[in-house]
Coordinates of N, CA and C in Angstrom, one line a residue:
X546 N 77.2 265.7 -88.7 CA 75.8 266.0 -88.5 C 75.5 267.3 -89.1
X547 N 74.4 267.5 -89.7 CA 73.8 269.0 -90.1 C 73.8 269.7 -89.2
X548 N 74.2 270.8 -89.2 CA 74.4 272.2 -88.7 C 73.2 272.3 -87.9
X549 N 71.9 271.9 -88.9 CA 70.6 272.2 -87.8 C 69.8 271.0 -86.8
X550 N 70.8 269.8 -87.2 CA 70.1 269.0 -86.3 C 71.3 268.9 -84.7
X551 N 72.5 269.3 -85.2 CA 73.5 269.4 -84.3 C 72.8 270.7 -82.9
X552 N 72.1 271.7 -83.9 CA 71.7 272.9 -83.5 C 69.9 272.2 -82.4
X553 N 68.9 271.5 -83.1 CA 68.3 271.1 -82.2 C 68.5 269.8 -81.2
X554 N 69.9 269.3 -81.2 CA 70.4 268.5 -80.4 C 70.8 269.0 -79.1
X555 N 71.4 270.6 -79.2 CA 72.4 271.5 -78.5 C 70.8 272.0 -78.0
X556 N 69.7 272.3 -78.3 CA 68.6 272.9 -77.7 C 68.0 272.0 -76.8
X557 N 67.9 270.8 -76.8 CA 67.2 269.7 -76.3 C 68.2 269.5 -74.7
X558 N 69.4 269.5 -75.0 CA 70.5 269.4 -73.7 C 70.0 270.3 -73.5
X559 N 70.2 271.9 -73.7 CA 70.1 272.8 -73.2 C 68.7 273.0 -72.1
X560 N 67.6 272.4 -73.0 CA 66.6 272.2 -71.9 C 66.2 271.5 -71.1
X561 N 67.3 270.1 -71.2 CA 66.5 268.8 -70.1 C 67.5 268.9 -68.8
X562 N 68.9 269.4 -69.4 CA 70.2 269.8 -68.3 C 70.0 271.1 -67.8
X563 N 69.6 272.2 -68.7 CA 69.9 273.6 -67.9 C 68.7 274.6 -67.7
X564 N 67.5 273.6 -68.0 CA 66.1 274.4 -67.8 C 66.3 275.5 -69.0
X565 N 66.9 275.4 -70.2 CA 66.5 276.3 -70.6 C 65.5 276.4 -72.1
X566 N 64.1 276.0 -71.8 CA 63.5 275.5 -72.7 C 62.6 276.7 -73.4
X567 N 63.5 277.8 -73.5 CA 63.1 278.5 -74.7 C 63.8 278.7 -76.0
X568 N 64.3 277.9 -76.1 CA 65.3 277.3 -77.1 C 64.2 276.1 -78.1
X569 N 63.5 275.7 -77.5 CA 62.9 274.0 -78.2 C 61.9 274.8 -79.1
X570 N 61.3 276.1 -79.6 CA 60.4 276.7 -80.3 C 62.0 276.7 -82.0
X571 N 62.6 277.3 -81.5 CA 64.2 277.3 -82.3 C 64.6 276.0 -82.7
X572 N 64.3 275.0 -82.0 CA 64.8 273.4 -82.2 C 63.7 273.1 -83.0
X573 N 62.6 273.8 -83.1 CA 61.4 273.0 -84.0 C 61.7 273.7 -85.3
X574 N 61.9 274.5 -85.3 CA 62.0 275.3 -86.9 C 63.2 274.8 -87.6
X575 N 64.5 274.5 -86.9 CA 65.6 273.7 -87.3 C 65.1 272.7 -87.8
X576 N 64.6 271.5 -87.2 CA 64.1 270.4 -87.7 C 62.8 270.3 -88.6
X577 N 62.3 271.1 -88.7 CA 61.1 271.6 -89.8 C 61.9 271.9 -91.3
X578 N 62.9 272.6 -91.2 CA 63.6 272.9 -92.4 C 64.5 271.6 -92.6
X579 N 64.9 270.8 -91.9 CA 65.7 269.5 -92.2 C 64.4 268.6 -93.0
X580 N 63.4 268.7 -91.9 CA 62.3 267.8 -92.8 C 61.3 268.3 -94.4
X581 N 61.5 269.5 -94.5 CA 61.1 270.0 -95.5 C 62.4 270.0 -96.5
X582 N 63.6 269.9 -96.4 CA 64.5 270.1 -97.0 C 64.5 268.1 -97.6
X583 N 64.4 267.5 -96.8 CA 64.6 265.7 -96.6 C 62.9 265.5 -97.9
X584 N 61.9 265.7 -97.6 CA 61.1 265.4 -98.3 C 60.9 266.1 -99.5
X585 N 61.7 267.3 -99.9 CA 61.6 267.9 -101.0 C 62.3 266.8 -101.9
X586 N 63.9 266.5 -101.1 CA 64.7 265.5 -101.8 C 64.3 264.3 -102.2
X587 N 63.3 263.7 -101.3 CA 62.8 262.2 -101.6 C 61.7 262.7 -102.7
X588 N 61.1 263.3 -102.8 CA 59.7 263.4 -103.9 C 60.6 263.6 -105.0
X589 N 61.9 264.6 -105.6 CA 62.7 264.2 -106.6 C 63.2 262.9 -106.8
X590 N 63.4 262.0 -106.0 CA 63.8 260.7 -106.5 C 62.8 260.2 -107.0
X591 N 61.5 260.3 -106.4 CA 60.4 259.5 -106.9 C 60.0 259.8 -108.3
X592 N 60.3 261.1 -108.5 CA 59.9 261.4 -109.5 C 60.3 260.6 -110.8
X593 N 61.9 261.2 -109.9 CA 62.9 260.4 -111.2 C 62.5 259.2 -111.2
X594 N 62.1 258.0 -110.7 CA 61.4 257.0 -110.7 C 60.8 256.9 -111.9
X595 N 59.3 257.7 -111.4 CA 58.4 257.6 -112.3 C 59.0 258.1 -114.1
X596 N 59.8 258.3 -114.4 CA 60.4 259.3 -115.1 C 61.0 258.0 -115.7
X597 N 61.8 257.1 -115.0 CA 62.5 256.0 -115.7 C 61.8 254.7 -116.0
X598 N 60.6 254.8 -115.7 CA 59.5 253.7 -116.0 C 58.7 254.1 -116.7
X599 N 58.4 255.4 -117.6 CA 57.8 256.1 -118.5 C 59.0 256.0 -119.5
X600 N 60.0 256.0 -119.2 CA 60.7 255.7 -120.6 C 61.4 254.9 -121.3
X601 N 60.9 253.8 -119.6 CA 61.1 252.5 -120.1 C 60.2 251.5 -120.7
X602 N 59.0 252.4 -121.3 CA 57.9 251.7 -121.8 C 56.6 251.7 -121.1
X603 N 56.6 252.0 -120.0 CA 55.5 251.6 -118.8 C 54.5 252.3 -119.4
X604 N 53.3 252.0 -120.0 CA 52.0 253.4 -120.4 C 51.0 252.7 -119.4
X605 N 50.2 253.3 -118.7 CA 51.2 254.6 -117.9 C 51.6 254.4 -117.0
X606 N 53.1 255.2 -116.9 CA 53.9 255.0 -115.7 C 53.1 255.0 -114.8
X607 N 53.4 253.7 -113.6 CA 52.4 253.9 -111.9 C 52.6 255.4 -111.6
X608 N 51.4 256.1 -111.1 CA 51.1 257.1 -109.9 C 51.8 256.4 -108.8
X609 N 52.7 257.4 -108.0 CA 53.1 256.8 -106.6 C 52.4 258.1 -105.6
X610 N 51.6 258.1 -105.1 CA 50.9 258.7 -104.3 C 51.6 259.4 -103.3
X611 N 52.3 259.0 -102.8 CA 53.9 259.3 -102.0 C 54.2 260.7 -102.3
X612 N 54.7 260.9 -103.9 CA 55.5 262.1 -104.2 C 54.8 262.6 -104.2
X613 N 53.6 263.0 -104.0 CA 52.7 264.3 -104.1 C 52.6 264.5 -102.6
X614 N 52.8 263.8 -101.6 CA 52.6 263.6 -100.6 C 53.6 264.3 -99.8
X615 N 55.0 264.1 -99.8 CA 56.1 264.8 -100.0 C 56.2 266.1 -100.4
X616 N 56.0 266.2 -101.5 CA 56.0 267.9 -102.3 C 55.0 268.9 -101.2
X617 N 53.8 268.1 -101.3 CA 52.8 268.7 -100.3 C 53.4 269.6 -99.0
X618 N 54.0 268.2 -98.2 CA 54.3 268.6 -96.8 C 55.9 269.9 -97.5
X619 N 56.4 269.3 -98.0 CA 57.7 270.3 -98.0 C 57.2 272.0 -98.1
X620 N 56.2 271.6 -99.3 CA 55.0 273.0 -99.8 C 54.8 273.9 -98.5
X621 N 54.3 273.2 -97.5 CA 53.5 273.3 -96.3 C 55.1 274.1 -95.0
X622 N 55.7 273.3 -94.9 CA 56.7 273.4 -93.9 C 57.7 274.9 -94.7
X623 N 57.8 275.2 -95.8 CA 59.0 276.1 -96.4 C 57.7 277.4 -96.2
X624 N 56.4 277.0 -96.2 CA 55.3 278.4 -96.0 C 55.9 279.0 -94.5
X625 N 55.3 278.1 -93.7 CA 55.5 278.1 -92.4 C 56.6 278.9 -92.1
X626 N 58.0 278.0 -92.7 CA 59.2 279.0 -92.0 C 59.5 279.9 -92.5
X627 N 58.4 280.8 -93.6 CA 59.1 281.9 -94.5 C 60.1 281.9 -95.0
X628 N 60.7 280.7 -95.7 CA 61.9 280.5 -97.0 C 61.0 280.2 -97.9
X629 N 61.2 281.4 -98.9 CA 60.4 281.8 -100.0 C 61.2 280.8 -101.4
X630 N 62.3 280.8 -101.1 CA 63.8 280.0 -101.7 C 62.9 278.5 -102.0
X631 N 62.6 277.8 -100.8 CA 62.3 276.6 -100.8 C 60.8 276.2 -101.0
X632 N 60.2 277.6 -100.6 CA 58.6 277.4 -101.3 C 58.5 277.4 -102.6
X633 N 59.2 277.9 -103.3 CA 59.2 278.3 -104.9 C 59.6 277.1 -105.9
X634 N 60.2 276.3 -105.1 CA 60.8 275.0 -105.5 C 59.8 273.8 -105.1
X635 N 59.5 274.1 -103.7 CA 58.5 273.1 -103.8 C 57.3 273.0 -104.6
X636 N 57.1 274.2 -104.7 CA 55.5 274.7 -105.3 C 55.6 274.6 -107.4
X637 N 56.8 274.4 -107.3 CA 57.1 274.4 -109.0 C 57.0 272.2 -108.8
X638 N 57.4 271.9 -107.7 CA 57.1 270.2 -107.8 C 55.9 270.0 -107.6
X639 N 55.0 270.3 -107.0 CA 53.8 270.1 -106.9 C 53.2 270.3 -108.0
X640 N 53.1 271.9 -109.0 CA 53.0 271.6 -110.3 C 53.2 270.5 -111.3
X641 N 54.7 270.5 -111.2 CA 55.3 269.2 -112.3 C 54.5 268.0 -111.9
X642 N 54.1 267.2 -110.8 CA 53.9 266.3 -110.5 C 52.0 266.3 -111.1
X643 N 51.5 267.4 -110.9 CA 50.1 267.3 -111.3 C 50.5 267.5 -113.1
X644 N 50.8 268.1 -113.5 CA 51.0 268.2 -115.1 C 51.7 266.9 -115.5
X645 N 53.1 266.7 -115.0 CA 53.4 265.4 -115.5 C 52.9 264.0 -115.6
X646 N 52.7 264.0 -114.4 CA 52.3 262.8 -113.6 C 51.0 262.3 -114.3
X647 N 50.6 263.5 -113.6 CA 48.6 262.9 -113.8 C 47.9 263.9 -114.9
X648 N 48.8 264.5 -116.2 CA 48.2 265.1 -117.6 C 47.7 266.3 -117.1
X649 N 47.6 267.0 -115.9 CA 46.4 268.1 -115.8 C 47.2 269.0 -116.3
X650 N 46.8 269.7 -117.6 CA 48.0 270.7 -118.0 C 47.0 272.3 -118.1
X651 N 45.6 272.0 -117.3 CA 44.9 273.1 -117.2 C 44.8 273.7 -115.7
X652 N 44.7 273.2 -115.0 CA 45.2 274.1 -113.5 C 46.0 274.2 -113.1
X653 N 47.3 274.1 -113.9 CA 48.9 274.0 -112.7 C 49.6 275.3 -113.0
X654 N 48.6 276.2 -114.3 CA 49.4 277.2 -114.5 C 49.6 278.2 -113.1
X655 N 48.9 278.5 -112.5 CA 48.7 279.6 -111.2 C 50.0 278.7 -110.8
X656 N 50.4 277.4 -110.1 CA 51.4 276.9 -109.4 C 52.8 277.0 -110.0
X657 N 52.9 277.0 -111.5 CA 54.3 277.9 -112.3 C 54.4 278.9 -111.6
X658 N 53.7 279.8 -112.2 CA 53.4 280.9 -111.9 C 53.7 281.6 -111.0
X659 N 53.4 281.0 -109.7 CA 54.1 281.1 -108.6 C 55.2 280.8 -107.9
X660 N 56.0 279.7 -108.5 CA 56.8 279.6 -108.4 C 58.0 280.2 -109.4
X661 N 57.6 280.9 -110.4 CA 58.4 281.3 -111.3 C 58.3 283.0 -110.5
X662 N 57.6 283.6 -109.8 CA 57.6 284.9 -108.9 C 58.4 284.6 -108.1
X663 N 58.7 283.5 -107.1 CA 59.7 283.6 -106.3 C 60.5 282.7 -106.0
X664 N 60.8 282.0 -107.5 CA 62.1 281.5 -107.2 C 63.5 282.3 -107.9
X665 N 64.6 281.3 -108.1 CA 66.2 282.3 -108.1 C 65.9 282.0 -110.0
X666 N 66.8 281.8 -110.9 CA 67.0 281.8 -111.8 C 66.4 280.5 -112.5
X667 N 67.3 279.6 -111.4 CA 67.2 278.0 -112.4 C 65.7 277.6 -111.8
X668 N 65.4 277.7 -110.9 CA 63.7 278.0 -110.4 C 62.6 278.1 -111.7
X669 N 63.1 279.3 -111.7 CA 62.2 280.1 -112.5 C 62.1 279.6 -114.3
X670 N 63.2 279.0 -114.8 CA 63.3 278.3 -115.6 C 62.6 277.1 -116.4
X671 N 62.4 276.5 -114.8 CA 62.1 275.6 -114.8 C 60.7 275.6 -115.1
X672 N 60.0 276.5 -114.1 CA 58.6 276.7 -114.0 C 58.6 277.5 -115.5
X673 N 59.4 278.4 -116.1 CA 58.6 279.1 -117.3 C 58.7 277.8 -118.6
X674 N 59.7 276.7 -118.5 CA 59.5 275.6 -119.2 C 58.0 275.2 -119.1
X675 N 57.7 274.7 -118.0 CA 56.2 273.9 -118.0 C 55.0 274.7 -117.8
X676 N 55.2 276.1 -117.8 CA 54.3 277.4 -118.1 C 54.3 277.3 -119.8
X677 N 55.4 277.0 -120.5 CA 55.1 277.0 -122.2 C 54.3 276.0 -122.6
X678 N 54.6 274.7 -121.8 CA 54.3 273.5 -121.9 C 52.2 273.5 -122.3
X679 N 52.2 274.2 -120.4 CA 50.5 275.1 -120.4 C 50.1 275.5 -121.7
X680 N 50.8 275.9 -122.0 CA 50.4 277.4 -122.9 C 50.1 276.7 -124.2
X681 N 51.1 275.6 -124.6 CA 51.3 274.9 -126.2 C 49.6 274.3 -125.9
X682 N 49.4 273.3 -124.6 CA 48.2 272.4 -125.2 C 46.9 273.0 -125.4
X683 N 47.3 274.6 -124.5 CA 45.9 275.5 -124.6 C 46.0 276.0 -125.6
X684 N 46.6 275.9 -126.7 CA 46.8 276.9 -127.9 C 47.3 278.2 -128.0
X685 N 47.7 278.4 -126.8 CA 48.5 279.9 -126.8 C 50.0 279.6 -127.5
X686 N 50.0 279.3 -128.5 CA 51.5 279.2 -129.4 C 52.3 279.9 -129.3
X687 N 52.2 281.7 -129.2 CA 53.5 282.5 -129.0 C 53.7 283.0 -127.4
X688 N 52.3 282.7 -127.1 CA 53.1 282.6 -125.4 C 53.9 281.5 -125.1
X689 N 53.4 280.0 -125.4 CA 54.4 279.2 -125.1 C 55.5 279.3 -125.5
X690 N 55.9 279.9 -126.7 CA 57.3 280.2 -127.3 C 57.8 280.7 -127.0
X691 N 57.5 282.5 -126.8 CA 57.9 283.2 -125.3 C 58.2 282.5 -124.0
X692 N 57.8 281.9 -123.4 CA 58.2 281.4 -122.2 C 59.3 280.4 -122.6
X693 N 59.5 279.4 -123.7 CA 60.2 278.2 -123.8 C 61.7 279.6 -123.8
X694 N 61.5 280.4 -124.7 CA 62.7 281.3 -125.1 C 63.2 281.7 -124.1
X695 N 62.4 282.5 -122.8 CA 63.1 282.8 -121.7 C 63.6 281.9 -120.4
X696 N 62.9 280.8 -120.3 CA 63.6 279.8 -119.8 C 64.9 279.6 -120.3
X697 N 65.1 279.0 -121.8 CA 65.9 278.7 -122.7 C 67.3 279.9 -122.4
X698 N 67.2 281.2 -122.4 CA 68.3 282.0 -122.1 C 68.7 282.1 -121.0
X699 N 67.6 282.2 -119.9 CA 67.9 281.7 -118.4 C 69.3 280.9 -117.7
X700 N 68.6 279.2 -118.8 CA 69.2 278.5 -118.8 C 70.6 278.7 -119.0
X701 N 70.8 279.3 -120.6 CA 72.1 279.4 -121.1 C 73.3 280.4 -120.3
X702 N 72.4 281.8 -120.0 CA 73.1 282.5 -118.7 C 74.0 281.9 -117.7
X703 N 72.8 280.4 -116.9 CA 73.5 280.0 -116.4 C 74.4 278.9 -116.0
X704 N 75.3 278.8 -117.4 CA 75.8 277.5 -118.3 C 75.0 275.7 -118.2
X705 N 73.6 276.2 -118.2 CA 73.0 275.1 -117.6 C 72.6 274.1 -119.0
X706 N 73.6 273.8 -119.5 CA 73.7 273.2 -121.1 C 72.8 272.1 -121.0
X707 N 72.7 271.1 -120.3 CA 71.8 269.8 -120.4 C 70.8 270.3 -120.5
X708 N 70.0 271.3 -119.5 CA 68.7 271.9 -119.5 C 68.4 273.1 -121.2
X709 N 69.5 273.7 -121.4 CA 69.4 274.0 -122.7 C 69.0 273.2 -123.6
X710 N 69.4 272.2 -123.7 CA 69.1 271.0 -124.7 C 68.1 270.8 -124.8
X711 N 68.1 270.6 -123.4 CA 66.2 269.7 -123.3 C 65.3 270.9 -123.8
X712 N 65.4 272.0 -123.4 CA 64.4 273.2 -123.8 C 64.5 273.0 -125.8
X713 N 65.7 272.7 -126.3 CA 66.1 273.0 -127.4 C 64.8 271.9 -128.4
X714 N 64.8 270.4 -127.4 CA 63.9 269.8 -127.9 C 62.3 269.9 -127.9
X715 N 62.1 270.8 -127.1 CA 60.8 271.3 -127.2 C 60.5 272.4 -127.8
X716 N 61.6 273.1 -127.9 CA 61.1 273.8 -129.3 C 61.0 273.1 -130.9
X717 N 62.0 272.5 -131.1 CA 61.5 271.6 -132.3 C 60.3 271.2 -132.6
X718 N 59.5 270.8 -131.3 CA 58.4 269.8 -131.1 C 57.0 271.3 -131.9
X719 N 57.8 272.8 -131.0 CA 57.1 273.8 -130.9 C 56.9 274.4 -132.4
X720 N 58.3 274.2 -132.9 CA 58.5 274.8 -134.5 C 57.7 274.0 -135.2
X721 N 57.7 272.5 -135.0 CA 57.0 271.6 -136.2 C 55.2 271.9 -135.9
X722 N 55.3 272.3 -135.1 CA 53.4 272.8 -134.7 C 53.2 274.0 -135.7
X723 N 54.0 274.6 -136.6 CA 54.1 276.1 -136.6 C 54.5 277.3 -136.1
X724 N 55.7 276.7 -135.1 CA 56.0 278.2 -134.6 C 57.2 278.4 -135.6
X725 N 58.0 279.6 -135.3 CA 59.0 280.2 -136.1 C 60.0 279.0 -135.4
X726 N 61.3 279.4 -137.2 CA 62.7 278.6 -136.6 C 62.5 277.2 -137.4
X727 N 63.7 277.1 -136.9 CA 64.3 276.0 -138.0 C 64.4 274.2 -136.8
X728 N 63.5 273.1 -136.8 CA 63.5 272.6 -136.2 C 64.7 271.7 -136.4
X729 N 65.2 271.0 -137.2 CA 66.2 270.6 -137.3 C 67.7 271.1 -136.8
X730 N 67.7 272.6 -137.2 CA 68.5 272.9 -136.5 C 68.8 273.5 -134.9
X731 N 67.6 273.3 -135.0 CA 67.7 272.9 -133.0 C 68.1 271.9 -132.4
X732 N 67.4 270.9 -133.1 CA 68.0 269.3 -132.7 C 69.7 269.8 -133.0
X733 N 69.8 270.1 -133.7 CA 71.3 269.3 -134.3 C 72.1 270.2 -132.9
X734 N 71.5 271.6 -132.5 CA 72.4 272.4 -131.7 C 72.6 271.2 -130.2
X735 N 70.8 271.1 -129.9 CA 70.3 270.3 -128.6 C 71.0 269.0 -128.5
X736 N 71.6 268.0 -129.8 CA 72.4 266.9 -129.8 C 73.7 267.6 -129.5
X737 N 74.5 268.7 -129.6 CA 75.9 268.9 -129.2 C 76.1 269.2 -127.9
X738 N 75.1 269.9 -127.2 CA 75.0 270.4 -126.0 C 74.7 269.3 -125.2
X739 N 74.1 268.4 -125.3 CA 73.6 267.1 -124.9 C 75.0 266.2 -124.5
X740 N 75.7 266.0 -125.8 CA 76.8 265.1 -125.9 C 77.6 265.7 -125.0
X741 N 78.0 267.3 -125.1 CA 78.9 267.9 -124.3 C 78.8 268.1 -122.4
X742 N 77.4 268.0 -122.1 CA 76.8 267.9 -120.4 C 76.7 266.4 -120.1
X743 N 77.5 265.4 -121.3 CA 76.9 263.9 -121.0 C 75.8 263.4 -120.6
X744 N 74.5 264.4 -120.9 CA 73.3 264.1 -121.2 C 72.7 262.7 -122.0
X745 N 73.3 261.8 -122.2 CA 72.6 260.8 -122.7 C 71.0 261.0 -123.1
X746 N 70.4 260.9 -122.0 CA 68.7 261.0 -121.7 C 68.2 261.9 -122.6
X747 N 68.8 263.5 -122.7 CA 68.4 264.4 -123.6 C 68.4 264.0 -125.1
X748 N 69.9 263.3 -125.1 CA 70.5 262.4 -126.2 C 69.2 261.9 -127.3
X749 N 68.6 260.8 -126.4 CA 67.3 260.1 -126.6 C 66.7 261.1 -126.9
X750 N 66.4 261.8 -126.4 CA 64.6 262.5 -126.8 C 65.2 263.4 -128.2
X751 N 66.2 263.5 -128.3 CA 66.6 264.7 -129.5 C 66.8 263.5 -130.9
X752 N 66.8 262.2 -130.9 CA 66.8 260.8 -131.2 C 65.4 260.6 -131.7
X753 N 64.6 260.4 -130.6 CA 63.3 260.6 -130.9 C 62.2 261.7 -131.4
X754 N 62.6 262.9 -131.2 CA 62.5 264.0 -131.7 C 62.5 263.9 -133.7
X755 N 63.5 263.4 -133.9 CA 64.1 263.3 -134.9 C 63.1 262.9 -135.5
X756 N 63.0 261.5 -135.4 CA 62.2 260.3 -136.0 C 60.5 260.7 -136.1
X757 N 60.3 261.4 -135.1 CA 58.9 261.5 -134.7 C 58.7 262.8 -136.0
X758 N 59.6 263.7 -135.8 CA 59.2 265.4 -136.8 C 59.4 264.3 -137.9
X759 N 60.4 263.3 -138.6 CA 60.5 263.2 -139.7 C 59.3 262.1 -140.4
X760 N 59.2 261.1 -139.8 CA 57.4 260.6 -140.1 C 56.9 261.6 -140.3
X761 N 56.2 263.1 -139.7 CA 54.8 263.3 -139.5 C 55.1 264.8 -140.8
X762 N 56.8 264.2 -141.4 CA 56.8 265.4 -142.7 C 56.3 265.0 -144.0

C-alpha cells in the first residue's frame, strides 16, 4: 500500500476507534496528493493516446476532454498542498495539452513559463522545448533557438539522450527556416542518440524530418 494511503488508513482508525479525529485534516492532504499524483499519471497516458493516433494517421487526432480534465484537477490539488515540484509539472501539462492538442500556440506561453520557474531540471526542459515551439510560430526565431539550445543542454546534462534527440529534430526543422547550423547534421547526430535510448518514435520523426527538409530543398 502507499505510504500515504496506509497513512490515511492509520488516521481514519485512529478516529472512529480512539476519538482522535485531528488526524482526518492530515488524512485529507495524504489522499489529495495520492489523487493529484493518480490523475497527473492518467492525463499522461491519455496523452500518449492522443499522441499514437496522430501518428497513426488520425487528422485530427480526437480531443479527449478527460485529459485536460485531469491536468486541471492535478493543477488545482499540487496548488492547494504547496508542492511547487508537482505544480510545475502539472502546469507544464496543461500547457502541452492546449498547444498540442488543440494548436493554441498563442496563450500557453505564461503556462511554460511557469512551469519552467518552478520546476527541477527535466521540468524545465520540457517547458523551455514548447516555449521555443511558442516562439518559432510567433516569429521570434532566435528566441526559439535560445530556448530549444537550453532545453537541449539541460537535457544532455542530464543524460536524457531520447529527449536530446527529439530536441535535435526540432532544430533541423529550426535550421531549415533559417536559423544557424547544419541541419543534416543534426539529424544524423539525433538518429544515433535515438538508436542508442531505443527510441524508435524519435527514430521516425528524424525519418521524416529527413524526407520533409529534402523535398522543400
Amino acid at each position: 500500500m502507499d505510504d500515504r494511503l496506509a497513512e490515511a488508513l492509520e488516521r481514519y482508525e485512529a478516529a472512529v476507534f480512539a476519538g482522535a479525529t485531528e488526524g482526518l485534516d492530515t488524512a485529507d492532504r495524504a489522499l489529495d496528493a495520492v489523487e493529484a499524483d493518480t490523475a497527473l499519471a492518467r492525463g499522461r497516458i491519455r496523452h500518449a493516446r492522443f499522441l499514437a493516433a496522430r501518428s497513426a494517421g488520425a487528422e485530427p487526432a480526437p480531443e479527449d476532454p478527460i485529459e485536460i480534465a485531469l491536468f486541471d484537477r492535478a493543477l488545482a490539488l499540487y496548488q492547494s498542498l504547496g508542492d511547487t515540484h508537482g505544480e510545475a509539472e502539472a502546469q507544464f501539462w496543461v500547457g502541452c495539452y492546449h498547444q498540442v492538442v488543440r494548436g493554441d500556440m498563442d496563450t500557453t506561453e505564461p503556462m511554460f513559463a511557469r512551469a519552467a520557474e518552478l520546476g527541477d531540471d527535466l521540468i524545465r526542459s520540457y517547458a523551455l522545448r514548447h516555449l521555443a515551439f511558442a516562439a518559432q510560430h510567433a516569429g521570434r526565431g532566435a528566441e526559439a533557438q535560445a530556448a530549444l539550445a537550453e532545453s537541449t543542454q539541460l537535457r544532455r546534462d542530464l543524460g536524457f539522450s531520447a529527449g536530446v534527440a527529439a530536441n535535435l529534430v526540432a532544430a533541423a526543422y529550426f535550421t531549415a527556416e533559417g536559423g544557424p547550423g547544419d541541419a543534416a547534421a543534426l539529424l544524423d547526430e539525433a538518429d544515433r542518440l535515438a538508436a542508442d535510448a531505443g527510441a524508435d518514435a524519435v527514430k521516425e520523426w528524424v525519418a521524416e524530418a529527413r524526407a520533409t527538409l529534402t523535398s522543400s530543398t
